[in-house]
Coordinates of C-alpha atoms in Angstrom, one line a residue:
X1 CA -1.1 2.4 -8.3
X2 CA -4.9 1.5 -8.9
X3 CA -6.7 4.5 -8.8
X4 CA -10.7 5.5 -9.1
X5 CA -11.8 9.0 -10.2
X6 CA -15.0 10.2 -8.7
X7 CA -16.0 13.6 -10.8
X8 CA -17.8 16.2 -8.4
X9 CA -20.3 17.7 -10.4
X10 CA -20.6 21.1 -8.2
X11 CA -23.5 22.5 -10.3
X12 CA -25.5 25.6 -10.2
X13 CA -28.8 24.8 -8.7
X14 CA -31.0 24.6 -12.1
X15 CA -34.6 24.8 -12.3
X16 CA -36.9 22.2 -12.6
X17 CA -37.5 22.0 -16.2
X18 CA -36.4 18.3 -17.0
X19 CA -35.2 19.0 -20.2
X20 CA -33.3 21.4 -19.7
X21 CA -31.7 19.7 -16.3
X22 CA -31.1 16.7 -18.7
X23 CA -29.2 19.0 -21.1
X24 CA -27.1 20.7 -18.5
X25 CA -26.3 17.2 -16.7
X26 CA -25.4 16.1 -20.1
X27 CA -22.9 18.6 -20.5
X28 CA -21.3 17.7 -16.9
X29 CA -20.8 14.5 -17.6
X30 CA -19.3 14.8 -20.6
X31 CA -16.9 17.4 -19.1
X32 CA -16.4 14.3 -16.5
X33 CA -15.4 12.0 -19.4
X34 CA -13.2 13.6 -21.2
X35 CA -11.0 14.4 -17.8
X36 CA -10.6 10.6 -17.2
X37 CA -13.4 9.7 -14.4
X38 CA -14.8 6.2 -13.7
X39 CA -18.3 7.8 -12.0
X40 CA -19.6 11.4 -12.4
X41 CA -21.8 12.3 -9.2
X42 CA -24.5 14.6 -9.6
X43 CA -25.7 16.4 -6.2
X44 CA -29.2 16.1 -4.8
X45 CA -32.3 15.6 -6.9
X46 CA -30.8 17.2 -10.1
X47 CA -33.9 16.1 -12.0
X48 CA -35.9 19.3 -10.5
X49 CA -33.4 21.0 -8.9
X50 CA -34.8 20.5 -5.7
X51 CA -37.6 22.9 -6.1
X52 CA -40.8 23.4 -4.5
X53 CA -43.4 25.7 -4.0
X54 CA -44.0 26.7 0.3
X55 CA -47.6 28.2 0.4
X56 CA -47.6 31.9 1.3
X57 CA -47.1 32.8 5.2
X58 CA -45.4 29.7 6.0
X59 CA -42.9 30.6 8.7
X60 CA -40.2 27.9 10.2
X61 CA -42.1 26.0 13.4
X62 CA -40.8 24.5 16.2
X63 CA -41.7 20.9 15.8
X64 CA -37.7 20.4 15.4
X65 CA -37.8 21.7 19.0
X66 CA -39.0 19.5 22.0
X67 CA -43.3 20.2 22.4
X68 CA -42.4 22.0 25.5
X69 CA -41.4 24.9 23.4
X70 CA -43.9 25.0 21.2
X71 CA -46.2 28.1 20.9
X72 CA -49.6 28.3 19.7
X73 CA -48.9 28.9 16.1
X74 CA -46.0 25.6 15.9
X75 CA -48.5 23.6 17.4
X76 CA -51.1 24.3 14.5
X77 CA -51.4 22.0 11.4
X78 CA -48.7 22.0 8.9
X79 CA -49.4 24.0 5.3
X80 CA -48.4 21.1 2.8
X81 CA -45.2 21.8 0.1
X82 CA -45.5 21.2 -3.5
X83 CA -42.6 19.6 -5.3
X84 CA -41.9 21.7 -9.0
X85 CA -40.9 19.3 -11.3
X86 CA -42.4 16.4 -11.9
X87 CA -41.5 13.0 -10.5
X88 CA -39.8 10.5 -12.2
X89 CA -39.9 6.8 -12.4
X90 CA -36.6 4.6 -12.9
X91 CA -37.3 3.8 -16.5
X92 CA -38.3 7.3 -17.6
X93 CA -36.6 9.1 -20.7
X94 CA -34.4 11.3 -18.5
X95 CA -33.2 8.3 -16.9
X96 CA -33.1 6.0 -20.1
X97 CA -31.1 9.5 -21.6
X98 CA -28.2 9.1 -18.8
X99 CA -28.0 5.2 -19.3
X100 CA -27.3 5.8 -22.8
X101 CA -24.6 8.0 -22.1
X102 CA -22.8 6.0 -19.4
X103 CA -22.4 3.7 -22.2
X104 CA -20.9 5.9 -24.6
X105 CA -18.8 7.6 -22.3
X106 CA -18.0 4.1 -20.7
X107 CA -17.9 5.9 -17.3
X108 CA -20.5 5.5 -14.3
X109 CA -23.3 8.1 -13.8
X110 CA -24.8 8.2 -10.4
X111 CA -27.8 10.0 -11.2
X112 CA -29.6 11.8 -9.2
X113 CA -34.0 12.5 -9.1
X114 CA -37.7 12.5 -7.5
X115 CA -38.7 9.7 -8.0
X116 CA -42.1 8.8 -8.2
X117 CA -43.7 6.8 -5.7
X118 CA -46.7 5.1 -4.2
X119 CA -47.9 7.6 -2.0
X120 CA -45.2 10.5 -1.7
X121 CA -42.3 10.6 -4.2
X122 CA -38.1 9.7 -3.5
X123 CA -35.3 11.6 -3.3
X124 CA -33.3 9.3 -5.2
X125 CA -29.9 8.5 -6.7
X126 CA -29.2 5.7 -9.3
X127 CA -26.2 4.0 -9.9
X128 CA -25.6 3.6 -13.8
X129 CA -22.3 1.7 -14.7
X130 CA -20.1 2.1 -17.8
X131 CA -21.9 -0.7 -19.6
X132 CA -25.2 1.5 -18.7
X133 CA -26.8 -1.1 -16.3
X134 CA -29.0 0.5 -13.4
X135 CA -26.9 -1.2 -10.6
X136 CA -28.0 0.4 -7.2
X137 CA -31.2 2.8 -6.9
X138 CA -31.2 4.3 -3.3
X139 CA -33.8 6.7 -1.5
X140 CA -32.6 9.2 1.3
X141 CA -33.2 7.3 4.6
X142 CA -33.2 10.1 6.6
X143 CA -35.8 12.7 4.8
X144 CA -35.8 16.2 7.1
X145 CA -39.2 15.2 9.1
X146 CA -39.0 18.0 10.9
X147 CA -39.4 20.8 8.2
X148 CA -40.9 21.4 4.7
X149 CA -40.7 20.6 2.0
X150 CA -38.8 16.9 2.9
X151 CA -41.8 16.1 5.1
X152 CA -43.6 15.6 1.8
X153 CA -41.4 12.6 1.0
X154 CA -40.9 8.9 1.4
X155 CA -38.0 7.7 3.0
X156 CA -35.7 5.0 2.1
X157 CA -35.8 1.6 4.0
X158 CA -32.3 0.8 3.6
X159 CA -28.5 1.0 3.2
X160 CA -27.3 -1.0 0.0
X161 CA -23.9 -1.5 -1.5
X162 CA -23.1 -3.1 -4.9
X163 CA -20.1 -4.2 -7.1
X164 CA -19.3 -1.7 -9.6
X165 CA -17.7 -2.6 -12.9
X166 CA -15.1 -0.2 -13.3
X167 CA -11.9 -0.1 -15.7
X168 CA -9.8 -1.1 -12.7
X169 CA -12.3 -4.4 -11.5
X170 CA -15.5 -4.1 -9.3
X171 CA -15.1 -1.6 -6.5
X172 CA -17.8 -1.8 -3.8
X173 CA -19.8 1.2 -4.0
X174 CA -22.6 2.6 -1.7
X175 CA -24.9 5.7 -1.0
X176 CA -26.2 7.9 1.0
X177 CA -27.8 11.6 0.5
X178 CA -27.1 15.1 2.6
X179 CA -28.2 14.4 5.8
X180 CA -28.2 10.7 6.1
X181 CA -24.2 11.9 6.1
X182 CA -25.1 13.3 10.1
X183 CA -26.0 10.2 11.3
X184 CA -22.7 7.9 11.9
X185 CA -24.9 4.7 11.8
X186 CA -25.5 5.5 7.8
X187 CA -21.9 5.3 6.7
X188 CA -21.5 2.5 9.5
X189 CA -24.4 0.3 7.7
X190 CA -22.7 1.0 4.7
X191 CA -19.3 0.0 5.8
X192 CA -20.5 -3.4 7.3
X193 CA -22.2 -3.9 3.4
X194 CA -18.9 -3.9 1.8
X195 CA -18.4 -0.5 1.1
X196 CA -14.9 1.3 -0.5
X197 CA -16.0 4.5 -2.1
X198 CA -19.2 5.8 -0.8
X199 CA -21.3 8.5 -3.0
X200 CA -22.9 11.2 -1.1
X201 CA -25.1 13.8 -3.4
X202 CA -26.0 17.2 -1.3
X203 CA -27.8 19.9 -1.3
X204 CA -27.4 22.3 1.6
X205 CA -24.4 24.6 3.5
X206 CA -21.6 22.6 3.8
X207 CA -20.1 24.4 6.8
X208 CA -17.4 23.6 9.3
X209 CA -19.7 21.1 11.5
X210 CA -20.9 19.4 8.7
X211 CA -17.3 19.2 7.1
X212 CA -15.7 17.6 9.6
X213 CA -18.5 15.1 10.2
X214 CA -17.9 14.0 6.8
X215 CA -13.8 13.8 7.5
X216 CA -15.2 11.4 10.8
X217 CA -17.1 9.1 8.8
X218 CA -14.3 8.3 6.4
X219 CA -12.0 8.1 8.7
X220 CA -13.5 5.7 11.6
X221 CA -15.0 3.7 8.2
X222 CA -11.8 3.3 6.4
X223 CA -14.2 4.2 3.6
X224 CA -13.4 6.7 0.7
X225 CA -16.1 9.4 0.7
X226 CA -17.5 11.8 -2.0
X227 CA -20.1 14.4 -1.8
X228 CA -21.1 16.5 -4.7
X229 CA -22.7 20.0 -3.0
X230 CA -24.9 22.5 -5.5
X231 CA -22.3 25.3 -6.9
X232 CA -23.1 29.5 -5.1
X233 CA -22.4 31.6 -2.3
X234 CA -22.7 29.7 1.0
X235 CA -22.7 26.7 -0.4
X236 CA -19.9 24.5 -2.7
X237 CA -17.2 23.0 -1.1
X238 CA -18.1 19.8 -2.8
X239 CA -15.5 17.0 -1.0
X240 CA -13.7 14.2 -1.1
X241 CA -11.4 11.7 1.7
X242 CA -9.3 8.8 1.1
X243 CA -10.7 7.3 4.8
X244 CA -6.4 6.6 5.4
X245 CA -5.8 8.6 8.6
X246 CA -2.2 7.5 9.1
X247 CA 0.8 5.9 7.1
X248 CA 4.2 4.7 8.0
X249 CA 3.3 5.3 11.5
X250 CA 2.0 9.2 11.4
X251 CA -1.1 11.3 11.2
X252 CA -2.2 12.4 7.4
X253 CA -4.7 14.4 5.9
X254 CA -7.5 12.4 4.4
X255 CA -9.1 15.1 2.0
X256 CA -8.3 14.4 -1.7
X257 CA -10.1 17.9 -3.0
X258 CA -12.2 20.4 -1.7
X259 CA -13.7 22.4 -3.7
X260 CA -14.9 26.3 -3.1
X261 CA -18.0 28.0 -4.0
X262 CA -17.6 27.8 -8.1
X263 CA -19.4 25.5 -10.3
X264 CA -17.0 23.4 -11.8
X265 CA -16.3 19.9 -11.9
X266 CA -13.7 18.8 -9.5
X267 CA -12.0 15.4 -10.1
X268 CA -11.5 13.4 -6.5
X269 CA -8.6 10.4 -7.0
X270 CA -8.7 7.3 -4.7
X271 CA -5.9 5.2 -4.7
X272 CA -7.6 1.8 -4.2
X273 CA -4.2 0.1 -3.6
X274 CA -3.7 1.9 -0.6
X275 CA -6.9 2.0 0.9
X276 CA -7.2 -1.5 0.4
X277 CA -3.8 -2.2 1.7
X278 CA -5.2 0.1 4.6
X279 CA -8.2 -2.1 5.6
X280 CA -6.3 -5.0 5.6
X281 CA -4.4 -4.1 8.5
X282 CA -5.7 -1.0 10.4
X283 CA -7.7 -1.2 13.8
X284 CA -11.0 1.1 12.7
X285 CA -14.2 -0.2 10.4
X286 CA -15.4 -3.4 11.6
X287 CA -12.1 -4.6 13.2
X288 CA -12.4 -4.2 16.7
X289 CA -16.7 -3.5 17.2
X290 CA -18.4 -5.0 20.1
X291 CA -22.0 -5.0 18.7
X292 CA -23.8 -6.9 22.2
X293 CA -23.0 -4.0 23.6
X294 CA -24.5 -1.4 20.9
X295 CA -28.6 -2.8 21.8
X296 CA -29.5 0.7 22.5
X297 CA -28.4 2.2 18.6
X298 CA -31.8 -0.3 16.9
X299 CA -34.0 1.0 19.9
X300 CA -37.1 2.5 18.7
X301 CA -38.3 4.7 21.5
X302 CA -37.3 8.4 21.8
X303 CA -36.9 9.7 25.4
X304 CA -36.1 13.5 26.5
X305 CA -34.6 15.3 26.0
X306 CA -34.7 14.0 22.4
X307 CA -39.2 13.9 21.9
X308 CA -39.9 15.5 18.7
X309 CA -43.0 15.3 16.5
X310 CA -43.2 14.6 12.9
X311 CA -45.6 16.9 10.3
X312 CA -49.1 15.6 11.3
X313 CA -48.2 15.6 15.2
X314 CA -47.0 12.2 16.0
X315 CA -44.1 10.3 16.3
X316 CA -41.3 10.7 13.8
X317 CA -41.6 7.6 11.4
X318 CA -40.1 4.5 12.5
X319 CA -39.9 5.7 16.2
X320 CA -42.2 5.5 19.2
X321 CA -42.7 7.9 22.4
X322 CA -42.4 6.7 25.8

């Protein structure tokens, strides 16, 4: 049996203090490499901890909602968010630091940061191999528009997948972050790419809803899928499927490890023989898609019930109203 360990790094939210995030992720992976695993997965933006700063008063609008239901005060300007921490470029000693140790530990970091941009900064994962090559850097795709403080950010253009260099051969390896995992066309894009093993980074409530959509997209992707949620009360459950929904004829559980609310790192085992073995000859992933008659899904226009408004008032980016 050829198997890949994926380490779920299900950290306590730290602050963001670069140093001492560097330190702390330090420490994780090297818990990761001494129980065996080929990639340690950090969850989202570890670099600052996902922190920010929401200027005073700042209550929730309703620009998530359809204008109709807007009231006076959701209809006013948005307050801008500040992002604590400062933002990081690919090259940058923190990253440099984790590149190092992927080589030393001989095990894959996917490293998570803001990264700094033209414009607004990334929320950003890189994908360091054993040999401590940068071989993927991907941005979140699909930023929260509709709220602070992921309105202040720059989305991703793109789904990528690349060839990891792993003890047991390359395994095709993609990524996507928190709530790219809601949409079905992000693990789909990813699937079409080449993807085994995708890594998900996350920082939110990982609930029943959003637990089972994760179970879907492994499942109808015949994809191995790994998310690595911030460790405390309401959150956790850090998790991990093998994408094989049936053998030897019957129905099977997909989830390799679930994790609860403790920090901890929580080792997910893919057996690559099988899954392989499994997209040879199963009908899901790409197998059986009819994409003439998908034109709608690359539409750009957004019609009701579905108008919303992105932070200065028009249309989300990338879409159009009617």
């Amino acid at each position: 049996m050829t198997t890949l360990t994926v380490a779920l790094l299900q950290l306590a939210p730290p602050g963001p203090e670069l140093s001492v995030n560097l330190a702390l992720g330090e420490a994780a992976c090297r818990r990761a490499g001494a129980m065996g695993a080929d990639i340690a997965l950090f969850p989202e933006m570890w670099s600052n901890g996902y922190s920010c700063s929401v200027p005073d008063g700042f209550a929730r609008g309703d620009r998530y909602r359809h204008p109709s239901l807007w009231d006076e005060a959701s209809a006013a300007p948005r307050p801008r968010a500040v992002w604590l921490g400062e933002p990081i470029t690919r090259d940058s000693p923190f990253v440099t630091r984790f590149r190092e140790l992927a080589a030393e530990l001989e095990m894959a970091i996917a490293l998570t940061y803001l990264e700094r941009w033209d414009g607004a900064p990334r929320n950003t994962l890189s994908l360091i191999d054993r040999h401590g090559r940068l071989v993927l850097t991907y941005a979140k795709v699909h930023t929260c528009v509709f709220d602070l403080p992921e309105a202040a950010l720059t989305p991703g253009e793109g789904f990528e997948v690349c060839a990891l260099d792993t003890a047991v051969g390359e395994v095709m390896t993609g990524a996507m972050i928190c709530y790219d995992r809601e949409f079905p066309e992000s693990a789909r894009a990813l699937m079409l790419a080449g993807a085994e093993i995708v890594l998900t980074p996350n920082a939110c409530e990982l609930e029943i809803n959003r637990l089972s959509q994760f179970r879907s997209r492994a499942g109808e992707n015949m994809t191995g899928m790994a998310m690595a949620n911030y460790a405390g009360p309401g959150w956790g459950h850090s998790v991990a499927h093998d994408g094989i929904a049936f053998a030897d004829g019957r129905s099977r559980d997909t989830l390799v490890v679930e994790a609860g609310e403790a920090a901890g790192v929580y080792p997910a085992v893919f057996d690559l023989d099988a899954l392989r073995d499994y997209r040879r000859r199963e009908t899901w992933g790409d197998a059986f898609r009819r994409p003439a008659a998908y034109r709608s899904l690359t539409g750009r226009e957004v019609r009701d019930p579905f108008v919303r408004l992105g932070l200065e008032g028009g249309p989300v980016p990338g879409r159009s109203l009617p």
